[in-house]
Amino acid sequence: MAQSYDVIVIGSGPGGYIAAIRASQLGLKVAVVEREHLAGICSNWGCIPTKALLRSADVMHTASHAKDYGLTLEGTIKPDVKAIVDRSRGIAHRMNNGVGFLFKKNKVDIIWGEAKLSKPGEVVVSKTTKKPVEPIGPIPKNTLGEGTYTAKHIIIATGARPRALPGIEPDGKLIWTYFEAMKPEEMPKSLLVMGSGAIGIEFASFYRTMGVEVTVVEIMSQVMPVEDADISALAKKQFERQGMKILLEAKVAKVVKGANSVTATIELKDGKTQEITADRMISAVGVQANVEGIGLETLGVKTDRGFIVIDGYGKTNVPGLYAIGDVAGPPLLAHKAEHEAVICVEKIAGLPNVHPMDKLKIPGCTYCHPQVASVGLTEAKAKEQGRDIRVGRFPFVANGKAIALGEDQGLVKTIFDKKTGELIGAHMVGAEVTELIQGFVVAMNLETTEEELMHTIFPHPTISETMKESVLDAYGRALNA
């Protein structure tokens, strides 16, 4: 007889494990089906281990500029590739084990294997055929295995994987995805990065700081195309000052592999072509949802452009079936998946006052050097919507703390609705802005106006003062610029 649960979650990434824990907290009997490794791509191959790599790059950057701070370092500063990678992978293992501990603490059952929806309310689990890129921690003890399981509510949280362009498919040796880029056996002398979204530009930043010759090819007219144009322009200027080469409105048309290098033919915006030879190439042209082989067709689950269609609470068109995270569409961010998980489960549990996801209030962060962070509408999007707006800008070069840190290249930009004073967008580039952006996120969630922000006291000296000055600037009241 099939084992029965209140909730079965398919996938244990940021969305899946948070959904399982919250459901357990609410008194529901919960199981998670996992085929590869606990904690998903984010903790094992994405958000966390990449930040470990970028932390090594930050330390190297600071050490390389020791003279700027009145310090003398003996000898040449150079990366130990194995030690950098080992540190990153060790952190991934720690995160993996941490999720296993949380499941045990919250009495969440783990079912190890491939999940397939066989009929409404039923999941058949078979032996996994998925081979991890590397083993990430042992399979937790006391896990369940192959069999048929039933649940009143089933949540799909299967995530996404790197997208490949025809003819330029990653091979794991010369053309990398983020899997291979995260654990190089040695530093290449040169690197071609196709795509300047968050993944592409973070790896470009890491490898450039490590001394690699980096060229970024972006098909759109700006780096990090989803960001505000002013922020993107300043970031590009800093990337190029670091020695990064950036080709915009350019397309990788063809790649020829050599014995230990690739030669790419680049189509430029003026119709001309250019050949670039590099030791390695990273394909960072987005991701595609993991929707295959899980029985969506059997149940008639509606999809759109490869993603599962849901409402504001994670419900699909099939009663009792839900989807959260990357598999349910953009923005493809771990914190979006986590928040969707909580909304979905609390709605299932019947809690009052559960609010649907407001995607305009989801912050985005890119951990390159300099960092980039944003929330809400860009200036261009606000104008497209016909909004009458006020825009404020404040540069880091006018901020005492940024100057003292030696990090005076940055910008904070705020966008307000002129009629109501509502903050509708905030965009930042510079040191530690991925930590600062949450202040604007909180403000937007509280429906804060410009007047309230102007009367908020920011500590001095801090980089956060640029946030208030940007607000003041939108109303012609900036005090330090």
Tab-separated table of C-alpha atoms in Angstrom:
chain	number	residue	atom	x	y	z
A	1	MET	CA	0.000	0.000	0.000
A	2	ALA	CA	1.306	3.446	-0.946
A	3	GLN	CA	2.745	5.564	1.856
A	4	SER	CA	0.668	8.697	2.323
A	5	TYR	CA	1.617	12.291	3.157
A	6	ASP	CA	-0.057	15.671	3.415
A	7	VAL	CA	2.623	17.226	1.197
A	8	ILE	CA	5.230	15.733	-1.109
A	9	VAL	CA	7.856	18.098	-2.514
A	10	ILE	CA	9.784	17.090	-5.631
A	11	GLY	CA	13.238	18.637	-5.387
A	12	SER	CA	15.252	19.852	-2.380
A	13	GLY	CA	16.696	23.136	-3.675
A	14	PRO	CA	15.987	26.527	-2.057
A	15	GLY	CA	12.294	26.341	-2.930
A	16	GLY	CA	11.860	22.650	-2.157
A	17	TYR	CA	13.576	22.447	1.212
A	18	ILE	CA	11.987	25.657	2.484
A	19	ALA	CA	8.537	24.381	1.401
A	20	ALA	CA	9.137	21.112	3.263
A	21	ILE	CA	10.333	22.790	6.461
A	22	ARG	CA	7.507	25.338	6.522
A	23	ALA	CA	4.934	22.595	5.911
A	24	SER	CA	6.350	20.587	8.793
A	25	GLN	CA	6.272	23.652	11.050
A	26	LEU	CA	2.564	23.937	10.260
A	27	GLY	CA	1.917	20.376	11.409
A	28	LEU	CA	1.744	18.684	8.010
A	29	LYS	CA	3.279	15.296	7.261
A	30	VAL	CA	5.954	15.948	4.643
A	31	ALA	CA	8.357	14.120	2.334
A	32	VAL	CA	10.889	15.399	-0.180
A	33	VAL	CA	11.924	13.446	-3.275
A	34	GLU	CA	15.524	14.092	-4.359
A	35	ARG	CA	17.458	12.421	-7.186
A	36	GLU	CA	20.909	13.979	-6.954
A	37	HIS	CA	21.943	16.067	-3.968
A	38	LEU	CA	20.260	17.908	-1.128
A	39	ALA	CA	20.070	21.729	-1.254
A	40	GLY	CA	19.857	21.948	-5.038
A	41	ILE	CA	21.953	23.931	-7.495
A	42	CYS	CA	22.043	27.050	-5.304
A	43	SER	CA	24.009	25.544	-2.448
A	44	ASN	CA	25.962	22.962	-4.429
A	45	TRP	CA	26.784	24.682	-7.734
A	46	GLY	CA	25.347	28.186	-7.683
A	47	CYS	CA	24.731	30.942	-5.166
A	48	ILE	CA	26.923	29.808	-2.285
A	49	PRO	CA	30.033	28.186	-3.815
A	50	THR	CA	30.319	30.950	-6.421
A	51	LYS	CA	30.382	33.508	-3.610
A	52	ALA	CA	33.198	31.519	-2.041
A	53	LEU	CA	35.156	31.840	-5.290
A	54	LEU	CA	34.362	35.542	-5.520
A	55	ARG	CA	35.463	36.033	-1.926
A	56	SER	CA	38.866	34.638	-2.884
A	57	ALA	CA	38.900	37.111	-5.775
A	58	ASP	CA	38.005	39.988	-3.425
A	59	VAL	CA	40.867	39.106	-1.095
A	60	MET	CA	43.269	38.852	-4.016
A	61	HIS	CA	42.105	42.207	-5.375
A	62	THR	CA	42.628	43.884	-2.000
A	63	ALA	CA	46.017	42.240	-1.474
A	64	SER	CA	47.103	43.271	-4.968
A	65	HIS	CA	46.359	46.884	-4.041
A	66	ALA	CA	48.039	46.763	-0.628
A	67	LYS	CA	50.211	49.782	-1.469
A	68	ASP	CA	47.070	51.886	-1.841
A	69	TYR	CA	46.457	51.283	1.878
A	70	GLY	CA	50.023	51.953	2.999
A	71	LEU	CA	50.959	48.306	3.275
A	72	THR	CA	53.874	46.327	1.861
A	73	LEU	CA	53.499	42.640	1.035
A	74	GLU	CA	56.540	40.488	0.365
A	75	GLY	CA	56.589	38.275	-2.728
A	76	THR	CA	54.178	37.848	-5.621
A	77	ILE	CA	50.488	37.355	-4.977
A	78	LYS	CA	49.166	34.508	-7.058
A	79	PRO	CA	46.166	32.190	-6.871
A	80	ASP	CA	46.415	28.600	-5.656
A	81	VAL	CA	43.723	27.140	-7.892
A	82	LYS	CA	43.336	23.885	-5.999
A	83	ALA	CA	43.058	25.616	-2.630
A	84	ILE	CA	40.488	28.109	-3.969
A	85	VAL	CA	38.365	25.352	-5.496
A	86	ASP	CA	38.712	23.095	-2.434
A	87	ARG	CA	37.482	25.902	-0.187
A	88	SER	CA	34.479	26.496	-2.419
A	89	ARG	CA	33.611	22.801	-2.665
A	90	GLY	CA	34.022	22.385	1.094
A	91	ILE	CA	31.467	25.125	1.648
A	92	ALA	CA	29.100	23.378	-0.786
A	93	HIS	CA	29.435	20.145	1.193
A	94	ARG	CA	28.719	22.035	4.405
A	95	MET	CA	25.541	23.531	2.960
A	96	ASN	CA	24.458	20.119	1.673
A	97	ASN	CA	24.899	18.549	5.094
A	98	GLY	CA	23.090	21.481	6.682
A	99	VAL	CA	19.914	20.822	4.706
A	100	GLY	CA	20.084	17.155	5.701
A	101	PHE	CA	20.255	18.240	9.343
A	102	LEU	CA	17.268	20.583	8.893
A	103	PHE	CA	15.174	17.771	7.404
A	104	LYS	CA	16.002	15.537	10.352
A	105	LYS	CA	15.277	18.319	12.853
A	106	ASN	CA	11.905	19.062	11.249
A	107	LYS	CA	10.946	15.385	10.762
A	108	VAL	CA	10.859	15.621	6.972
A	109	ASP	CA	11.171	12.246	5.215
A	110	ILE	CA	13.659	11.998	2.341
A	111	ILE	CA	12.769	9.770	-0.611
A	112	TRP	CA	15.815	9.119	-2.801
A	113	GLY	CA	15.152	8.637	-6.512
A	114	GLU	CA	13.446	9.930	-9.675
A	115	ALA	CA	9.909	11.231	-9.165
A	116	LYS	CA	7.140	10.928	-11.730
A	117	LEU	CA	3.545	12.063	-11.462
A	118	SER	CA	1.428	9.011	-12.304
A	119	LYS	CA	-2.024	10.429	-11.525
A	120	PRO	CA	-3.438	13.224	-9.361
A	121	GLY	CA	-2.130	12.893	-5.826
A	122	GLU	CA	0.348	10.114	-6.650
A	123	VAL	CA	4.109	10.053	-7.195
A	124	VAL	CA	6.035	7.002	-8.393
A	125	VAL	CA	9.703	7.046	-7.382
A	126	SER	CA	12.221	4.957	-9.323
A	127	LYS	CA	15.949	4.464	-8.908
A	128	THR	CA	17.827	7.602	-9.916
A	129	THR	CA	19.782	7.594	-13.160
A	130	LYS	CA	21.187	11.063	-12.558
A	131	LYS	CA	24.945	11.101	-12.144
A	132	PRO	CA	26.199	14.107	-10.172
A	133	VAL	CA	29.067	16.147	-11.604
A	134	GLU	CA	30.784	15.176	-8.375
A	135	PRO	CA	29.515	13.420	-5.230
A	136	ILE	CA	28.193	16.038	-2.824
A	137	GLY	CA	27.991	14.430	0.584
A	138	PRO	CA	26.616	10.989	1.385
A	139	ILE	CA	22.962	10.039	0.974
A	140	PRO	CA	21.425	10.694	4.399
A	141	LYS	CA	20.672	7.659	6.517
A	142	ASN	CA	17.125	6.323	6.883
A	143	THR	CA	16.032	7.622	3.482
A	144	LEU	CA	13.147	5.989	1.684
A	145	GLY	CA	13.530	4.649	-1.843
A	146	GLU	CA	11.647	3.283	-4.833
A	147	GLY	CA	7.904	2.986	-4.525
A	148	THR	CA	4.552	4.701	-4.872
A	149	TYR	CA	3.675	7.592	-2.592
A	150	THR	CA	0.487	9.625	-2.273
A	151	ALA	CA	-0.227	13.120	-1.004
A	152	LYS	CA	-3.093	15.578	-0.870
A	153	HIS	CA	-0.715	18.245	-2.151
A	154	ILE	CA	2.314	17.818	-4.433
A	155	ILE	CA	4.792	20.665	-4.981
A	156	ILE	CA	7.115	20.585	-8.002
A	157	ALA	CA	10.442	22.282	-7.240
A	158	THR	CA	12.723	20.663	-9.812
A	159	GLY	CA	14.670	23.810	-10.717
A	160	ALA	CA	16.533	24.447	-13.947
A	161	ARG	CA	19.754	23.623	-15.792
A	162	PRO	CA	22.097	25.501	-18.161
A	163	ARG	CA	20.670	26.212	-21.606
A	164	ALA	CA	22.781	25.289	-24.626
A	165	LEU	CA	22.775	26.910	-28.058
A	166	PRO	CA	22.759	24.575	-31.084
A	167	GLY	CA	26.266	24.064	-32.381
A	168	ILE	CA	27.824	25.599	-29.260
A	169	GLU	CA	26.948	22.896	-26.770
A	170	PRO	CA	29.180	22.698	-23.664
A	171	ASP	CA	31.465	19.667	-23.654
A	172	GLY	CA	32.891	20.024	-20.150
A	173	LYS	CA	36.437	20.446	-21.451
A	174	LEU	CA	36.750	23.415	-23.782
A	175	ILE	CA	33.247	24.867	-23.525
A	176	TRP	CA	32.114	25.121	-19.920
A	177	THR	CA	28.859	25.665	-18.056
A	178	TYR	CA	28.954	26.973	-14.495
A	179	PHE	CA	29.671	23.408	-13.308
A	180	GLU	CA	33.100	23.297	-14.932
A	181	ALA	CA	33.814	27.006	-14.435
A	182	MET	CA	33.447	26.491	-10.705
A	183	LYS	CA	36.193	23.876	-10.406
A	184	PRO	CA	38.995	24.496	-12.915
A	185	GLU	CA	42.010	22.221	-12.582
A	186	GLU	CA	44.189	25.150	-13.622
A	187	MET	CA	43.644	28.773	-14.570
A	188	PRO	CA	43.277	29.280	-18.310
A	189	LYS	CA	45.336	32.099	-19.791
A	190	SER	CA	42.341	33.372	-21.733
A	191	LEU	CA	38.579	32.995	-21.442
A	192	LEU	CA	35.616	33.841	-23.660
A	193	VAL	CA	32.309	34.349	-21.841
A	194	MET	CA	29.113	34.129	-23.898
A	195	GLY	CA	26.391	36.071	-22.094
A	196	SER	CA	26.640	38.887	-19.529
A	197	GLY	CA	23.783	38.035	-17.196
A	198	ALA	CA	24.512	37.393	-13.525
A	199	ILE	CA	26.207	34.021	-14.109
A	200	GLY	CA	28.353	35.169	-17.020
A	201	ILE	CA	29.509	38.426	-15.485
A	202	GLU	CA	30.271	36.882	-12.080
A	203	PHE	CA	32.569	34.307	-13.658
A	204	ALA	CA	34.068	36.956	-15.927
A	205	SER	CA	34.819	39.051	-12.835
A	206	PHE	CA	36.303	36.123	-10.905
A	207	TYR	CA	38.606	34.965	-13.690
A	208	ARG	CA	39.708	38.492	-14.610
A	209	THR	CA	40.690	39.193	-10.997
A	210	MET	CA	42.720	35.976	-11.087
A	211	GLY	CA	44.713	37.365	-14.018
A	212	VAL	CA	42.931	35.658	-16.905
A	213	GLU	CA	42.398	37.567	-20.168
A	214	VAL	CA	38.600	37.775	-20.379
A	215	THR	CA	36.351	38.708	-23.288
A	216	VAL	CA	32.586	38.964	-22.783
A	217	VAL	CA	30.212	38.708	-25.744
A	218	GLU	CA	26.681	40.035	-25.192
A	219	ILE	CA	23.914	40.056	-27.794
A	220	MET	CA	22.063	42.954	-26.142
A	221	SER	CA	23.105	46.614	-26.130
A	222	GLN	CA	24.346	46.636	-22.506
A	223	VAL	CA	26.039	44.335	-20.018
A	224	MET	CA	23.636	42.812	-17.503
A	225	PRO	CA	20.680	43.615	-19.786
A	226	VAL	CA	18.021	43.521	-17.058
A	227	GLU	CA	19.692	46.314	-15.089
A	228	ASP	CA	19.090	50.048	-15.334
A	229	ALA	CA	21.090	51.624	-18.163
A	230	ASP	CA	23.015	54.044	-15.899
A	231	ILE	CA	24.080	51.235	-13.580
A	232	SER	CA	25.080	49.008	-16.480
A	233	ALA	CA	27.145	51.775	-18.079
A	234	LEU	CA	29.113	52.468	-14.904
A	235	ALA	CA	29.689	48.759	-14.301
A	236	LYS	CA	30.945	48.299	-17.870
A	237	LYS	CA	33.368	51.188	-17.421
A	238	GLN	CA	34.797	49.537	-14.299
A	239	PHE	CA	35.024	46.103	-15.936
A	240	GLU	CA	36.963	47.586	-18.842
A	241	ARG	CA	39.225	49.527	-16.484
A	242	GLN	CA	40.104	46.155	-14.929
A	243	GLY	CA	41.141	44.914	-18.368
A	244	MET	CA	38.016	43.016	-19.356
A	245	LYS	CA	37.058	43.213	-23.046
A	246	ILE	CA	33.335	43.577	-23.695
A	247	LEU	CA	31.600	43.227	-27.062
A	248	LEU	CA	27.987	44.432	-27.085
A	249	GLU	CA	25.331	43.756	-29.725
A	250	ALA	CA	27.531	40.867	-30.750
A	251	LYS	CA	26.759	37.200	-31.314
A	252	VAL	CA	28.861	34.036	-31.171
A	253	ALA	CA	27.987	32.596	-34.573
A	254	LYS	CA	30.335	29.627	-34.683
A	255	VAL	CA	32.887	27.859	-32.503
A	256	VAL	CA	35.722	25.662	-33.747
A	257	LYS	CA	37.481	23.499	-31.177
A	258	GLY	CA	41.215	23.021	-31.213
A	259	ALA	CA	43.358	20.634	-29.208
A	260	ASN	CA	43.328	22.887	-26.154
A	261	SER	CA	41.490	26.034	-27.219
A	262	VAL	CA	38.402	27.345	-28.991
A	263	THR	CA	38.127	29.839	-31.836
A	264	ALA	CA	34.842	31.714	-31.977
A	265	THR	CA	33.484	33.695	-34.890
A	266	ILE	CA	31.755	36.793	-33.541
A	267	GLU	CA	29.154	38.659	-35.584
A	268	LEU	CA	29.361	42.366	-34.698
A	269	LYS	CA	26.577	44.943	-34.871
A	270	ASP	CA	28.014	46.579	-38.002
A	271	GLY	CA	27.779	43.287	-39.887
A	272	LYS	CA	31.492	42.551	-39.690
A	273	THR	CA	32.919	39.435	-38.072
A	274	GLN	CA	35.790	38.909	-35.673
A	275	GLU	CA	37.598	35.758	-34.614
A	276	ILE	CA	38.595	35.262	-30.997
A	277	THR	CA	40.721	32.359	-29.798
A	278	ALA	CA	40.659	31.502	-26.102
A	279	ASP	CA	41.807	28.606	-23.950
A	280	ARG	CA	38.296	28.102	-22.603
A	281	MET	CA	34.773	29.372	-23.183
A	282	ILE	CA	31.868	29.696	-20.747
A	283	SER	CA	28.340	29.358	-22.104
A	284	ALA	CA	26.131	31.551	-19.910
A	285	VAL	CA	23.084	32.077	-22.094
A	286	GLY	CA	20.454	31.322	-19.492
A	287	VAL	CA	18.785	28.219	-18.128
A	288	GLN	CA	15.856	25.965	-18.959
A	289	ALA	CA	13.393	24.436	-16.544
A	290	ASN	CA	13.575	20.773	-15.536
A	291	VAL	CA	10.108	19.807	-16.737
A	292	GLU	CA	10.923	16.654	-18.699
A	293	GLY	CA	10.204	13.154	-17.448
A	294	ILE	CA	8.153	14.093	-14.389
A	295	GLY	CA	4.716	13.298	-15.821
A	296	LEU	CA	3.394	16.775	-16.592
A	297	GLU	CA	1.847	15.525	-19.830
A	298	THR	CA	0.055	12.707	-18.017
A	299	LEU	CA	-1.767	15.168	-15.784
A	300	GLY	CA	-2.195	17.852	-18.457
A	301	VAL	CA	-0.158	20.462	-16.596
A	302	LYS	CA	-0.104	23.770	-18.439
A	303	THR	CA	3.299	25.187	-19.432
A	304	ASP	CA	4.406	28.340	-21.211
A	305	ARG	CA	7.798	28.773	-22.919
A	306	GLY	CA	9.115	25.766	-21.025
A	307	PHE	CA	7.963	26.845	-17.547
A	308	ILE	CA	5.034	25.578	-15.476
A	309	VAL	CA	2.192	28.105	-15.321
A	310	ILE	CA	1.086	29.020	-11.786
A	311	ASP	CA	-1.032	31.627	-10.029
A	312	GLY	CA	0.227	33.936	-7.288
A	313	TYR	CA	0.128	31.096	-4.757
A	314	GLY	CA	1.960	28.430	-6.757
A	315	LYS	CA	-1.177	26.596	-7.941
A	316	THR	CA	-1.081	24.931	-11.360
A	317	ASN	CA	-4.172	24.190	-13.451
A	318	VAL	CA	-4.323	20.716	-11.846
A	319	PRO	CA	-5.989	20.618	-8.398
A	320	GLY	CA	-3.595	19.620	-5.636
A	321	LEU	CA	-0.509	20.263	-7.800
A	322	TYR	CA	1.799	23.248	-7.318
A	323	ALA	CA	5.104	24.562	-8.677
A	324	ILE	CA	7.668	26.940	-7.196
A	325	GLY	CA	11.113	28.301	-8.021
A	326	ASP	CA	12.923	28.225	-11.354
A	327	VAL	CA	10.620	25.572	-12.825
A	328	ALA	CA	7.746	28.048	-12.421
A	329	GLY	CA	9.391	30.856	-14.359
A	330	PRO	CA	11.409	34.042	-13.888
A	331	PRO	CA	12.926	35.723	-12.091
A	332	LEU	CA	15.154	32.689	-11.597
A	333	LEU	CA	16.421	33.539	-8.133
A	334	ALA	CA	16.844	31.442	-4.996
A	335	HIS	CA	15.164	34.001	-2.738
A	336	LYS	CA	12.191	34.143	-5.085
A	337	ALA	CA	11.903	30.345	-4.811
A	338	GLU	CA	12.100	30.479	-1.016
A	339	HIS	CA	9.387	33.121	-0.735
A	340	GLU	CA	7.181	31.284	-3.219
A	341	ALA	CA	7.610	28.163	-1.088
A	342	VAL	CA	6.342	29.886	2.038
A	343	ILE	CA	3.393	31.474	0.209
A	344	CYS	CA	2.448	28.160	-1.391
A	345	VAL	CA	2.600	26.117	1.820
A	346	GLU	CA	0.838	28.689	3.967
A	347	LYS	CA	-1.973	28.827	1.411
A	348	ILE	CA	-2.180	25.005	1.457
A	349	ALA	CA	-2.363	25.072	5.277
A	350	GLY	CA	-5.193	27.601	5.145
A	351	LEU	CA	-3.431	30.419	6.981
A	352	PRO	CA	-5.227	33.777	6.783
A	353	ASN	CA	-3.849	36.856	5.014
A	354	VAL	CA	-1.444	35.025	2.699
A	355	HIS	CA	-0.403	37.533	0.051
A	356	PRO	CA	0.528	36.515	-3.509
A	357	MET	CA	4.022	37.110	-4.835
A	358	ASP	CA	4.758	40.667	-5.996
A	359	LYS	CA	7.582	40.212	-8.491
A	360	LEU	CA	8.305	43.951	-8.640
A	361	LYS	CA	9.574	43.764	-5.074
A	362	ILE	CA	12.054	40.937	-5.631
A	363	PRO	CA	15.632	42.236	-5.426
A	364	GLY	CA	18.291	41.108	-7.875
A	365	CYS	CA	21.991	40.923	-6.988
A	366	THR	CA	25.128	40.325	-9.046
A	367	TYR	CA	28.306	39.683	-7.066
A	368	CYS	CA	30.886	40.900	-9.559
A	369	HIS	CA	33.388	43.667	-8.808
A	370	PRO	CA	31.838	46.195	-8.488
A	371	GLN	CA	28.640	44.617	-7.194
A	372	VAL	CA	25.261	45.398	-8.738
A	373	ALA	CA	21.853	45.278	-7.026
A	374	SER	CA	18.365	46.447	-7.902
A	375	VAL	CA	14.671	46.255	-7.100
A	376	GLY	CA	11.568	47.518	-8.866
A	377	LEU	CA	11.299	49.385	-12.150
A	378	THR	CA	14.224	50.722	-14.149
A	379	GLU	CA	13.932	54.275	-15.449
A	380	ALA	CA	13.272	52.940	-18.954
A	381	LYS	CA	10.522	50.565	-17.767
A	382	ALA	CA	8.849	53.282	-15.725
A	383	LYS	CA	8.766	55.547	-18.779
A	384	GLU	CA	7.453	52.700	-20.948
A	385	GLN	CA	4.542	52.413	-18.521
A	386	GLY	CA	3.847	56.118	-18.881
A	387	ARG	CA	4.752	56.865	-15.273
A	388	ASP	CA	5.517	60.473	-14.341
A	389	ILE	CA	8.708	60.039	-12.325
A	390	ARG	CA	11.420	61.740	-10.340
A	391	VAL	CA	14.915	60.262	-10.550
A	392	GLY	CA	17.711	60.711	-8.020
A	393	ARG	CA	21.378	59.802	-8.413
A	394	PHE	CA	24.254	59.908	-5.961
A	395	PRO	CA	27.851	58.819	-6.690
A	396	PHE	CA	30.111	56.949	-4.295
A	397	VAL	CA	32.864	59.473	-5.070
A	398	ALA	CA	31.010	61.945	-2.830
A	399	ASN	CA	30.691	59.505	0.103
A	400	GLY	CA	33.287	59.655	2.852
A	401	LYS	CA	33.144	55.969	3.842
A	402	ALA	CA	33.512	54.823	0.217
A	403	ILE	CA	36.542	57.076	-0.195
A	404	ALA	CA	38.081	55.788	3.053
A	405	LEU	CA	37.583	52.191	1.871
A	406	GLY	CA	39.181	52.920	-1.488
A	407	GLU	CA	35.871	52.005	-3.148
A	408	ASP	CA	34.718	55.349	-4.516
A	409	GLN	CA	33.425	54.090	-7.877
A	410	GLY	CA	29.710	53.495	-7.546
A	411	LEU	CA	26.241	54.948	-7.950
A	412	VAL	CA	22.841	54.788	-6.260
A	413	LYS	CA	19.798	55.622	-8.364
A	414	THR	CA	16.261	55.955	-7.064
A	415	ILE	CA	12.999	56.324	-8.972
A	416	PHE	CA	9.829	57.805	-7.497
A	417	ASP	CA	6.286	58.271	-8.707
A	418	LYS	CA	5.986	62.049	-8.994
A	419	LYS	CA	2.305	62.149	-7.971
A	420	THR	CA	2.423	59.903	-4.901
A	421	GLY	CA	6.058	59.977	-3.829
A	422	GLU	CA	6.098	56.164	-3.883
A	423	LEU	CA	9.501	54.538	-4.344
A	424	ILE	CA	9.080	52.379	-7.453
A	425	GLY	CA	12.682	51.475	-8.258
A	426	ALA	CA	16.182	51.462	-6.765
A	427	HIS	CA	19.411	50.547	-8.556
A	428	MET	CA	22.952	50.392	-7.222
A	429	VAL	CA	26.490	49.622	-8.357
A	430	GLY	CA	29.494	49.635	-6.044
A	431	ALA	CA	31.004	48.057	-2.955
A	432	GLU	CA	28.618	45.928	-0.865
A	433	VAL	CA	25.458	47.115	-2.615
A	434	THR	CA	24.108	43.552	-2.487
A	435	GLU	CA	23.876	44.093	1.280
A	436	LEU	CA	22.492	47.639	1.012
A	437	ILE	CA	19.661	46.927	-1.435
A	438	GLN	CA	17.517	45.319	1.258
A	439	GLY	CA	16.952	48.741	2.792
A	440	PHE	CA	15.120	49.803	-0.345
A	441	VAL	CA	13.283	46.461	-0.529
A	442	VAL	CA	11.922	46.971	2.982
A	443	ALA	CA	10.979	50.556	2.098
A	444	MET	CA	9.050	49.417	-0.968
A	445	ASN	CA	7.225	46.697	0.963
A	446	LEU	CA	6.192	49.263	3.559
A	447	GLU	CA	5.038	51.588	0.743
A	448	THR	CA	7.430	54.231	2.012
A	449	THR	CA	7.334	57.683	0.427
A	450	GLU	CA	10.212	60.034	-0.291
A	451	GLU	CA	9.305	62.148	2.764
A	452	GLU	CA	9.688	59.205	5.141
A	453	LEU	CA	13.015	58.247	3.613
A	454	MET	CA	14.253	61.837	3.862
A	455	HIS	CA	13.437	61.867	7.576
A	456	THR	CA	15.176	58.547	8.226
A	457	ILE	CA	18.525	58.909	9.987
A	458	PHE	CA	21.347	56.962	8.329
A	459	PRO	CA	24.513	56.305	10.366
A	460	HIS	CA	27.698	58.192	9.503
A	461	PRO	CA	30.102	57.307	8.083
A	462	THR	CA	28.537	54.523	6.024
A	463	ILE	CA	28.079	53.771	2.359
A	464	SER	CA	24.352	53.562	3.145
A	465	GLU	CA	24.303	57.366	3.278
A	466	THR	CA	24.408	57.296	-0.526
A	467	MET	CA	20.905	55.812	-0.394
A	468	LYS	CA	19.446	58.805	1.438
A	469	GLU	CA	21.388	61.262	-0.730
A	470	SER	CA	19.953	59.645	-3.848
A	471	VAL	CA	16.448	60.181	-2.469
A	472	LEU	CA	17.281	63.798	-1.658
A	473	ASP	CA	18.696	64.274	-5.149
A	474	ALA	CA	15.418	63.158	-6.731
A	475	TYR	CA	13.843	66.191	-5.082
A	476	GLY	CA	16.722	68.629	-5.645
A	477	ARG	CA	17.890	68.456	-2.055
A	478	ALA	CA	21.162	66.470	-2.137
A	479	LEU	CA	23.499	67.795	0.564
A	480	ASN	CA	26.873	66.330	-0.402
A	481	ALA	CA	26.996	66.649	-4.172
